[in-house]
Coordinates of C-alpha atoms in Angstrom, one line a residue:
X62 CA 105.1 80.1 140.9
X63 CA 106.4 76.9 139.3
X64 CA 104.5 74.9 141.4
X65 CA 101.2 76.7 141.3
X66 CA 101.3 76.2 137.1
X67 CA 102.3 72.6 137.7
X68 CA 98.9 72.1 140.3
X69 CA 96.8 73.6 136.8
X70 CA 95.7 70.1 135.4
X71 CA 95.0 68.4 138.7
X72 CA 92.9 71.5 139.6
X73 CA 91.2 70.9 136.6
X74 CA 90.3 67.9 136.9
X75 CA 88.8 68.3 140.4
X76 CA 87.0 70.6 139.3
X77 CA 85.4 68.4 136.5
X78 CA 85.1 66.0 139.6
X79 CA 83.1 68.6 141.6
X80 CA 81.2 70.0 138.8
X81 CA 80.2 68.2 136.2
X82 CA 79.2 71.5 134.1
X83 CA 82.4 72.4 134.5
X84 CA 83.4 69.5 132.1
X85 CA 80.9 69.8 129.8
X86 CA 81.8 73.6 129.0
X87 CA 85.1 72.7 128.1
X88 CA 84.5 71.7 124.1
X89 CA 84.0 75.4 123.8
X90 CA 87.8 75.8 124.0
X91 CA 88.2 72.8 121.5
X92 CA 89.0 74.7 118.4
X93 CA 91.7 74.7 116.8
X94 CA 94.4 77.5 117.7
X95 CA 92.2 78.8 119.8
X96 CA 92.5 76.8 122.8
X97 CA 93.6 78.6 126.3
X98 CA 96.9 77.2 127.8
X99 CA 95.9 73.7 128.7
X100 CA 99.0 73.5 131.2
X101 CA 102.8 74.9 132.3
X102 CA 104.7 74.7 129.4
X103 CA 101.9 76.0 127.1
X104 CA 101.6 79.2 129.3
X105 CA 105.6 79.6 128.7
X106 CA 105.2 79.4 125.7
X107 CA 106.8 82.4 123.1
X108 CA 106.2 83.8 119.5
X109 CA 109.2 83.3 118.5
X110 CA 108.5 80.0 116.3
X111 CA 106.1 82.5 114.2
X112 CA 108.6 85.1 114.0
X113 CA 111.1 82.7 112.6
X114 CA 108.8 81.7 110.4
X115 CA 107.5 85.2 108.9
X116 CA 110.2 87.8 109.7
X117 CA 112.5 87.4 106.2
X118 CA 109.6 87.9 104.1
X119 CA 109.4 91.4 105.8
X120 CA 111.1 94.2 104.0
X121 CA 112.3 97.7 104.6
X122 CA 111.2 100.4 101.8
X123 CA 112.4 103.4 101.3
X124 CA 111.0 105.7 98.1
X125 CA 113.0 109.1 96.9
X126 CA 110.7 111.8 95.1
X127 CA 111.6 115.4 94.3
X128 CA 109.5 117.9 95.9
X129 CA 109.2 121.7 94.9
X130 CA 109.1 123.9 97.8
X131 CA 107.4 127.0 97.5
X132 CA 109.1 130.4 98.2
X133 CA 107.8 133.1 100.3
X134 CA 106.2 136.2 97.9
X135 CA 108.1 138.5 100.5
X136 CA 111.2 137.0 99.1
X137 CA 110.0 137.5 95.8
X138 CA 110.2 141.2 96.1
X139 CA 113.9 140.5 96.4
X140 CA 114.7 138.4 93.8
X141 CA 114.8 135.5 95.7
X142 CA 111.6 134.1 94.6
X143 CA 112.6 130.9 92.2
X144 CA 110.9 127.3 93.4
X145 CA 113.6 125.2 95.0
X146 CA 113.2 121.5 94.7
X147 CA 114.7 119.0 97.2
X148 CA 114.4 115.5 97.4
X149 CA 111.9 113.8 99.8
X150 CA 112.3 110.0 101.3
X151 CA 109.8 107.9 102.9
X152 CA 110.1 104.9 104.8
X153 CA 108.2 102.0 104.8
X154 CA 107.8 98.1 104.8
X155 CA 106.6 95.3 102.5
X156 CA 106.2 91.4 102.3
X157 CA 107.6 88.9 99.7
X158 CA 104.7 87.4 98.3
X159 CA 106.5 85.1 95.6
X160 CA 110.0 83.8 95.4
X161 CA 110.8 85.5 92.3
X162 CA 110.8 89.1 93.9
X163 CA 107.6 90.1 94.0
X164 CA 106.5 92.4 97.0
X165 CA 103.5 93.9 98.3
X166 CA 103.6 97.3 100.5
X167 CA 101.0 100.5 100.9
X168 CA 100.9 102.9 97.8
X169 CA 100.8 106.2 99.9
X170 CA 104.4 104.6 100.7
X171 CA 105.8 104.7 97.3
X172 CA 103.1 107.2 96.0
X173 CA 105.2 109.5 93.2
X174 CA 108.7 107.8 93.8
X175 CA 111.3 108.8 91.4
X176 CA 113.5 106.0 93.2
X177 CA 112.2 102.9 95.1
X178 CA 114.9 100.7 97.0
X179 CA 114.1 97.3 98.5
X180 CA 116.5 96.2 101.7
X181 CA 115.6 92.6 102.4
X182 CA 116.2 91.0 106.1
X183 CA 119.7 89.7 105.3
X184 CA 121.0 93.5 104.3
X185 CA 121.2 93.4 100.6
X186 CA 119.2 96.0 98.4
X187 CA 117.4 95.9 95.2
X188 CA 116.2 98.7 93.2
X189 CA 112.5 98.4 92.3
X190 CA 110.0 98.9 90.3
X191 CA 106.3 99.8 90.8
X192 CA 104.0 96.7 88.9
X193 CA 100.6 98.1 89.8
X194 CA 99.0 101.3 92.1
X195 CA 96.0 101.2 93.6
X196 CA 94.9 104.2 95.5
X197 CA 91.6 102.7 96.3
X198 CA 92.8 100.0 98.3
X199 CA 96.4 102.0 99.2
X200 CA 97.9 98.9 97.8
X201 CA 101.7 98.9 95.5
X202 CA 102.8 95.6 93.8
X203 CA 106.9 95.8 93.2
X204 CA 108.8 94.0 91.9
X205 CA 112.7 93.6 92.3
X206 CA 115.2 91.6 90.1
X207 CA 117.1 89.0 92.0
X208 CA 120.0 86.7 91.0
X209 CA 119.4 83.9 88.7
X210 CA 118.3 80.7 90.5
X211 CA 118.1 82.5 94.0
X212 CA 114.6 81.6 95.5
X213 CA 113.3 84.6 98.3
X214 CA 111.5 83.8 101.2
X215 CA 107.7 84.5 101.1
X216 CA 104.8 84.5 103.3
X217 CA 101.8 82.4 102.7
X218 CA 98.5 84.0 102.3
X219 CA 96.0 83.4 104.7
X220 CA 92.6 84.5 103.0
X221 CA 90.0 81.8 104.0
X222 CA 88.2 84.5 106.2
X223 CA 88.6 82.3 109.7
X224 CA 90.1 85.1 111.6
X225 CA 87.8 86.2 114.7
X226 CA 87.9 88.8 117.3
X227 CA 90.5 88.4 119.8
X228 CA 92.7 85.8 117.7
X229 CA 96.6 86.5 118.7
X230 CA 98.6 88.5 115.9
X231 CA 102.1 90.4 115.4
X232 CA 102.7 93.1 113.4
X233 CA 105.9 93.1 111.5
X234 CA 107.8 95.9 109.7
X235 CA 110.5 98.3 110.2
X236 CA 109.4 102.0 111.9
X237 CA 111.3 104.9 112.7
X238 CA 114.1 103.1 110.6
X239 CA 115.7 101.4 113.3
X240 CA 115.4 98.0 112.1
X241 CA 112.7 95.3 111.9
X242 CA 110.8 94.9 114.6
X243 CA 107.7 93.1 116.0
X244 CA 104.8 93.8 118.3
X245 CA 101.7 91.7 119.3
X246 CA 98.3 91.7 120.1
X247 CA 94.6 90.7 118.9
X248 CA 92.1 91.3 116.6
X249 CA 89.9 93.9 117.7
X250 CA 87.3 93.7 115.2
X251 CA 86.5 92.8 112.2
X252 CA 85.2 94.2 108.6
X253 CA 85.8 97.9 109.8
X254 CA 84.7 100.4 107.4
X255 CA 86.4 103.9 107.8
X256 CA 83.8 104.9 104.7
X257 CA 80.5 106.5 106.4
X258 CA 79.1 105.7 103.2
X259 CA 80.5 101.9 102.6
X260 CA 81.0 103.2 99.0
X261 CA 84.7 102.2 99.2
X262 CA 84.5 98.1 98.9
X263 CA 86.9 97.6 102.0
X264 CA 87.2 96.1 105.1
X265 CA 89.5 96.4 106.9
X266 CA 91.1 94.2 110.0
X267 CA 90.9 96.7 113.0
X268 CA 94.2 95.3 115.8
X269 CA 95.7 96.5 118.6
X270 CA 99.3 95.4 117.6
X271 CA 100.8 98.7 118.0
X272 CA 101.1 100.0 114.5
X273 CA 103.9 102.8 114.5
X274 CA 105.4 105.3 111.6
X275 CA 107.5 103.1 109.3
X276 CA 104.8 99.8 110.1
X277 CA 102.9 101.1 107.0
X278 CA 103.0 98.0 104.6
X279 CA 104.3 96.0 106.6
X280 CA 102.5 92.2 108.0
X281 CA 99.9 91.0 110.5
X282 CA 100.5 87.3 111.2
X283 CA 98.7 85.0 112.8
X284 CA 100.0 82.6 114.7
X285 CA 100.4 79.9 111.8
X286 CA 102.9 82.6 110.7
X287 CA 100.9 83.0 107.7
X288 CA 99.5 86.5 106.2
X289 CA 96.1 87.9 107.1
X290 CA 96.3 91.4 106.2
X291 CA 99.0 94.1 105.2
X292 CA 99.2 97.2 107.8
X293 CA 98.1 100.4 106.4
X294 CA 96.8 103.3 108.9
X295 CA 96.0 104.0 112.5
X296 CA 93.8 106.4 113.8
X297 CA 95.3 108.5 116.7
X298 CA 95.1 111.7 118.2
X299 CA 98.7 112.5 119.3
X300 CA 100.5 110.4 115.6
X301 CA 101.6 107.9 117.6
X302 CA 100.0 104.0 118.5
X303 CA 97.4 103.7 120.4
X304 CA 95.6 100.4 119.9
X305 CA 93.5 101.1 117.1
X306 CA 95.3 100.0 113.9
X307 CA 93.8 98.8 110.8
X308 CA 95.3 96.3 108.3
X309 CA 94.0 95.5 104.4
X310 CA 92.8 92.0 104.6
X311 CA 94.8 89.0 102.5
X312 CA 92.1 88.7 99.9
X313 CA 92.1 91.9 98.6
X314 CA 95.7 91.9 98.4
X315 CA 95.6 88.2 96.5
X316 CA 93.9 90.0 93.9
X317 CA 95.5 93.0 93.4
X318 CA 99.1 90.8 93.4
X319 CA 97.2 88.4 90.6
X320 CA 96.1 91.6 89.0
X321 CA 99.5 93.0 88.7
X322 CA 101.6 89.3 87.7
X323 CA 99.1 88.9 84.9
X324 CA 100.2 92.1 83.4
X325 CA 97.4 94.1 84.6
X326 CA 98.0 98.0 85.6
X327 CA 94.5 98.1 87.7
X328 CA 92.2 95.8 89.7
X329 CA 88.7 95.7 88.1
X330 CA 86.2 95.7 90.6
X331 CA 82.7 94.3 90.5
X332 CA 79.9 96.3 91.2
X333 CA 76.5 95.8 92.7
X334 CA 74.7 98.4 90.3
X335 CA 72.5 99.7 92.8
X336 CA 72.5 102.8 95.4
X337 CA 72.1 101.5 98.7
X338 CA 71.5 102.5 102.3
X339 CA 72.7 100.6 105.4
X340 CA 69.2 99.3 107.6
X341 CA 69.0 101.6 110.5
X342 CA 66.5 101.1 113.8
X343 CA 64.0 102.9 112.2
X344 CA 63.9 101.4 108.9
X345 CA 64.1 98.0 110.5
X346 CA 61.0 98.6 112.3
X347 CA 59.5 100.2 109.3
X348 CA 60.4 96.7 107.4
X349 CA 59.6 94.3 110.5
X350 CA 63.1 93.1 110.2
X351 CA 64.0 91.5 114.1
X352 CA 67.4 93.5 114.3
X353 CA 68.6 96.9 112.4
X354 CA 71.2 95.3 110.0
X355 CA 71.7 94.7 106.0
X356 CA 71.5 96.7 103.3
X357 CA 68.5 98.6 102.1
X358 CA 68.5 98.8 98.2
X359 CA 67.3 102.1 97.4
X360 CA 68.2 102.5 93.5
X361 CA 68.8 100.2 90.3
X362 CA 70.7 101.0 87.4
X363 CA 69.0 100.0 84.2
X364 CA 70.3 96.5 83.3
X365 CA 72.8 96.3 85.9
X366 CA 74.0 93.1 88.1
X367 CA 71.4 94.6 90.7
X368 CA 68.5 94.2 88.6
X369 CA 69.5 91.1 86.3
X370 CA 70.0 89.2 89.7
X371 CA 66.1 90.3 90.3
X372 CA 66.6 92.5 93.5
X373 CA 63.9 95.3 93.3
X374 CA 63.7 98.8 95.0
X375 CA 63.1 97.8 99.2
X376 CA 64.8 94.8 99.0
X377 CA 67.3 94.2 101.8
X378 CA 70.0 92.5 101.6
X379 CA 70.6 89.8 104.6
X380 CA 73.3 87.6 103.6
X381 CA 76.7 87.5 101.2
X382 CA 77.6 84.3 100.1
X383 CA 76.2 82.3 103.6
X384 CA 77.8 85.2 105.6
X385 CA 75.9 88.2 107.6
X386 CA 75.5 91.8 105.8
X387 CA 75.7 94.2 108.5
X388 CA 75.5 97.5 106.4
X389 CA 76.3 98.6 102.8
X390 CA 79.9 98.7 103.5
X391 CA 79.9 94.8 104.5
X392 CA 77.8 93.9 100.8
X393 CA 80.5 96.2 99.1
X394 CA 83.2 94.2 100.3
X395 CA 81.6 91.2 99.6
X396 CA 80.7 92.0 96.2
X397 CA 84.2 93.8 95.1
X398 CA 86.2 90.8 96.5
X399 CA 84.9 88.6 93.6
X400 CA 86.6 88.1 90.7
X401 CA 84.7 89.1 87.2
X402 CA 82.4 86.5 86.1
X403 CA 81.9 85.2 89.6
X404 CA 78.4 84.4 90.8
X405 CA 77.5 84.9 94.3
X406 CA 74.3 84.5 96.6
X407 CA 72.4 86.8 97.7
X408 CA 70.0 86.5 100.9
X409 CA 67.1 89.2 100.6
X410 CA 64.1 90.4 102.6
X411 CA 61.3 91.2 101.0
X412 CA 58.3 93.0 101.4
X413 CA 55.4 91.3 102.6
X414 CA 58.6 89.3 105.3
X415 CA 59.4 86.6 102.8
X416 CA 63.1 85.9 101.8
X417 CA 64.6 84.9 99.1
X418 CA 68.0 83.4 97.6
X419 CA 69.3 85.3 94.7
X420 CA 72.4 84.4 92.4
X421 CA 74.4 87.7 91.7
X422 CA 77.1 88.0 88.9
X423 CA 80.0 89.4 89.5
X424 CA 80.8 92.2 86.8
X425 CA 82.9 95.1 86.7
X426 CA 81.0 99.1 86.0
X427 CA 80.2 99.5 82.5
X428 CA 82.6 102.0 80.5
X429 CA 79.8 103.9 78.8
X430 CA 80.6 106.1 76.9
X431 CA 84.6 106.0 76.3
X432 CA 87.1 107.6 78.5
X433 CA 88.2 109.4 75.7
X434 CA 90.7 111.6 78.1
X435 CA 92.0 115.3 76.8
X436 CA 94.2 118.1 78.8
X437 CA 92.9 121.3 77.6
X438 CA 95.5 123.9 76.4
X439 CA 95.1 127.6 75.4
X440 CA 93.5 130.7 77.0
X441 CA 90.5 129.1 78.6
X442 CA 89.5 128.8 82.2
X443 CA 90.2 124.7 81.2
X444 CA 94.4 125.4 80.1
X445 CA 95.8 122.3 82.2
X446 CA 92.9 120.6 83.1
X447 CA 92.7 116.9 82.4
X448 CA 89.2 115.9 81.6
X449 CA 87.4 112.4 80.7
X450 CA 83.5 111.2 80.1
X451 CA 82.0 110.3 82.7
X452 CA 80.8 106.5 83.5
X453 CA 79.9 104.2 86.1
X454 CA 83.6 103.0 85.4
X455 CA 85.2 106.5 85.7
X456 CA 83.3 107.3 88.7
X457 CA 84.4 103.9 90.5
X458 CA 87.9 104.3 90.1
X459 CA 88.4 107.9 90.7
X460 CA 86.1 106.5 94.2
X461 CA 83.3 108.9 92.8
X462 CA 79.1 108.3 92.9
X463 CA 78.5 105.9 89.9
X464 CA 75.0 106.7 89.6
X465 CA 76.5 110.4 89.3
X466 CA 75.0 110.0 85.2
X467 CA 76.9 111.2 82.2
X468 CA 79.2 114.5 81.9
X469 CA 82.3 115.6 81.7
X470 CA 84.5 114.9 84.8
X471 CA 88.0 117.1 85.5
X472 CA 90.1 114.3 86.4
X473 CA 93.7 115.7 87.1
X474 CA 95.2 119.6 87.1
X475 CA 98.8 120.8 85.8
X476 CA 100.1 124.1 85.7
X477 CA 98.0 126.9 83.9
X478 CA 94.4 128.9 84.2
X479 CA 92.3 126.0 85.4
X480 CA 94.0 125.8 89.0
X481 CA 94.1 129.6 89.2
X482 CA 90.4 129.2 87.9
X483 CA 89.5 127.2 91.0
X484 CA 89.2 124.0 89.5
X485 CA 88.9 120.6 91.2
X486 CA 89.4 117.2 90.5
X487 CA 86.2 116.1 90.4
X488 CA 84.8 118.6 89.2
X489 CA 81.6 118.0 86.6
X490 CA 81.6 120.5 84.1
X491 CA 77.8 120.8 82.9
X492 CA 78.2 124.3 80.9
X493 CA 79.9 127.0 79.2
X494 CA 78.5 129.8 77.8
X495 CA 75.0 128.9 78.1
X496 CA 76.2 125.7 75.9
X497 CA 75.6 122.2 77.6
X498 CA 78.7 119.8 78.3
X499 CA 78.0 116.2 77.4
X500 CA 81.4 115.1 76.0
X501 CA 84.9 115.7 76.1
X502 CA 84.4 116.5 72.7
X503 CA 81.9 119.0 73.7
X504 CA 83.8 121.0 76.1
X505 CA 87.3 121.0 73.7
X506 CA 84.9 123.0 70.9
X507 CA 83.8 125.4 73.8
X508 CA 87.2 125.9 75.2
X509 CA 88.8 126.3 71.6
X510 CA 86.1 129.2 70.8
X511 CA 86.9 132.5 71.7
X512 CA 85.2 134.8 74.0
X513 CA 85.6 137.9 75.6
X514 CA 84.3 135.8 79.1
X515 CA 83.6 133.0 80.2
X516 CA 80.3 132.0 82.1
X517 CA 81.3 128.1 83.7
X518 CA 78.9 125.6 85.7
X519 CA 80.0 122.8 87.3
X520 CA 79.3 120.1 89.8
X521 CA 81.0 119.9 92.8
X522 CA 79.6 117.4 95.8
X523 CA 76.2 117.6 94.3
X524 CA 75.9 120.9 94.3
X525 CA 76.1 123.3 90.9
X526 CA 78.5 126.2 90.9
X527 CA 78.2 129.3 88.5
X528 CA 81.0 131.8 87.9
X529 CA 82.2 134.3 85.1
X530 CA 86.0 134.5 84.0
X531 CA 88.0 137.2 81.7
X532 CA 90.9 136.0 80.5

């Protein structure tokens, strides 16, 4: 076998002898870290180097909640029927993003942790504390106090965007709890949407690095050893690996670490301001467009980024920023990966087939009215239901529609009548008692008035609901 690898680059060159095509295709392998293995040692070659490089950034976390387990009513008939609570751990990993202890991981990981503990590669553990959550992108900033002049190692972010499909990778982290551990692969795709809707801004890195229980914010390397994305989920029918893994890419995690060092307790997100519809076959052919891609606007808010940038009802959108728009999801991403007060350009096809350049400013959804949160009390269908105004803001970060108008929006439930009631987060409350529900304000002087019933109409998933309560 040695010998046959050692013949590699004299077979190559006869080849180029032979054919001369042969030659001249070569240059397609010419890029850099992307080249096959040019001779022996090269295809002996190991990951180890990378591993070195990345491994002590990687950390084990492990988050301690208490849990209230609910007790059969059969044993309630006994006495036996008082809630237990018992404390709940999950396991999980995270990268050292900056020397001073700060750490990146998955939220779901540390989602309602009473007590978060750190254990870095060497053994030692930290207690920790949560610097930012972000459901949205199931992103968790920590951040864990180390001894004075002690410097961790970190992992450099990778988030020019130069990762392609089939690009080499490991994923790092520490599953089932044995201890770190590292598997390989490739980039399987790119700018993966698991949003039907591509309302949810992300894209995500789709590998086949098998991505087990415990991998969840853990890192995917390249093979600089530098960070392109932070493991989150896998889809699988039987729970365990199987080659379809998906990783949060480094720029959204650059800004939600930036987010959380400058003191901030949520990324703001820009928006586009304006409903769109990803270009399928149909439209395209409707529209004369050569291939069904890029995103159909279909809606304009009133004085929004949309409409100040001059896009109009029918426009599609071709390009991001020099780089193709497959569907909505793709001009979400591109859009919510700016920073406020960014401008970006924006490719559109118009009708008529002309296209035209457009510069789009990056701002966050306008909080109009105020938030103006309240939790209801007293004997009302709405006792321990958390409600706030509705806005394009609201709507965006509870991952609702934004063009969804004004109301009143049941954000959150705790114990009392409005859970019993049927309630939902979510929820729009438009009336009660024949009386319409604008504001928080509103709905607190309906729910403080007394009344032998209660006739309720919300919102839920577009649809209005009507029911009568006595309470």
């Amino acid at each position: 076998m040695r010998r046959l690898l050692a013949l590699i680059p004299a077979l190559t060159v006869m080849c180029a002898a032979i054919a001369p095509g042969y030659a001249a295709a070569q240059p397609a392998f010419s890029q850099p870290n992307r080249a096959p293995p040019q001779d022996a040692m090269q295809m002996k070659s190991s990951f180890s180097p990378v591993v070195k490089r990345a491994a002590p950034a990687v950390v084990n976390i492990s988050a301690k909640r208490m849990v209230r387990q609910q007790v059969d009513p059969f044993w309630q008939l006994f006495g036996r029927g008082v809630p237990e609570s018992r404390v709940a751990q999950s396991l999980g990993s995270g990268v050292i993003v900056r020397a001073d202890g700060v750490i990146v991981t998955n939220n779901h990981v540390v989602a309602e942790g009473q007590e978060i503990t750190v254990a870095l590669s060497d053994r030692r553990e930290f207690p920790a504390r949560v610097l930012l959550a972000d459901p949205r992108t199931d992103l968790a900033i920590l951040k864990i106090d180390i001894p004075a002049g002690e410097r961790l190692e970190v992992l450099a972010m990778d988030d020019s965007g130069d990762a392609q499909v089939g690009d080499l990778v490991l994923a790092i982290g520490d599953p089932f709890g044995v201890g770190q551990t590292v598997t390989n692969g490739i980039i399987s795709a790119l700018d993966r949407s698991t949003d039907p809707n591509g309302e949810g801004g992300l894209a995500y890195i789709q590998t086949d690095a098998a991505i087990n229980p415990g991998n969840s914010g853990g890192a995917l390397v390249d093979m600089d050893g530098d960070l392109i994305g932070v493991n989150s989920f896998i889809l699988s029918r039987s729970g365990s690996s199987s080659g379809v893994g998906f990783a949060i890419p480094a720029s959204v995690v650059r800004r939600a670490v930036e987010t959380a060092v400058g003191g901030g307790r949520r990324v703001v997100r820009p928006w586009l301001g304006a409903r769109t519809q990803s270009v399928t076959p149909e439209i395209a052919r409707s529209l004369g467009l050569a291939r069904p891609q890029g995103a159909l606007i279909a809606d304009l808010w009133p004085g929004g980024p949309a409409a100040r940038a001059g896009l109009r009802q029918g426009d599609v959108v071709l390009q991001a920023d020099g780089k193709p728009v497959a569907d909505t999801g793709a001009l979400s991403f591109a859009i919510r990966n700016h920073r406020p007060g960014e401008t970006l350009l924006l490719v559109v096809h118009r009708a008529g087939g002309q296209e035209q350049t457009l510069p789009l400013r990056a701002e966050p959804p306008p909080a109009v009215p105020a938030r103006d949160e309240l939790t209801l009390t007293g004997r009302n269908p709405f006792d321990g239901a958390t409600v706030v105004n509705m806005s394009p803001a609201v709507a965006d970060e509870l991952g609702l529609d934004t063009f969804a108008g004004q109301g009143v929006l049941v954000s959150k439930l705790g114990r009392g009548l409005a859970m019993n009631a049927g309630l939902r987060p979510g929820d729009i409350v438009r009336q009660v008692n024949g009386r319409k529900i604008e504001t928080v304000r509103d709905l607190a002087v309906a729910a403080g008035t007394a009344a032998p019933a209660w006739q309720v109409t919300i919102e839920r998933n577009g649809q209005q609901i009507t029911a009568t309560f006595r309470i």
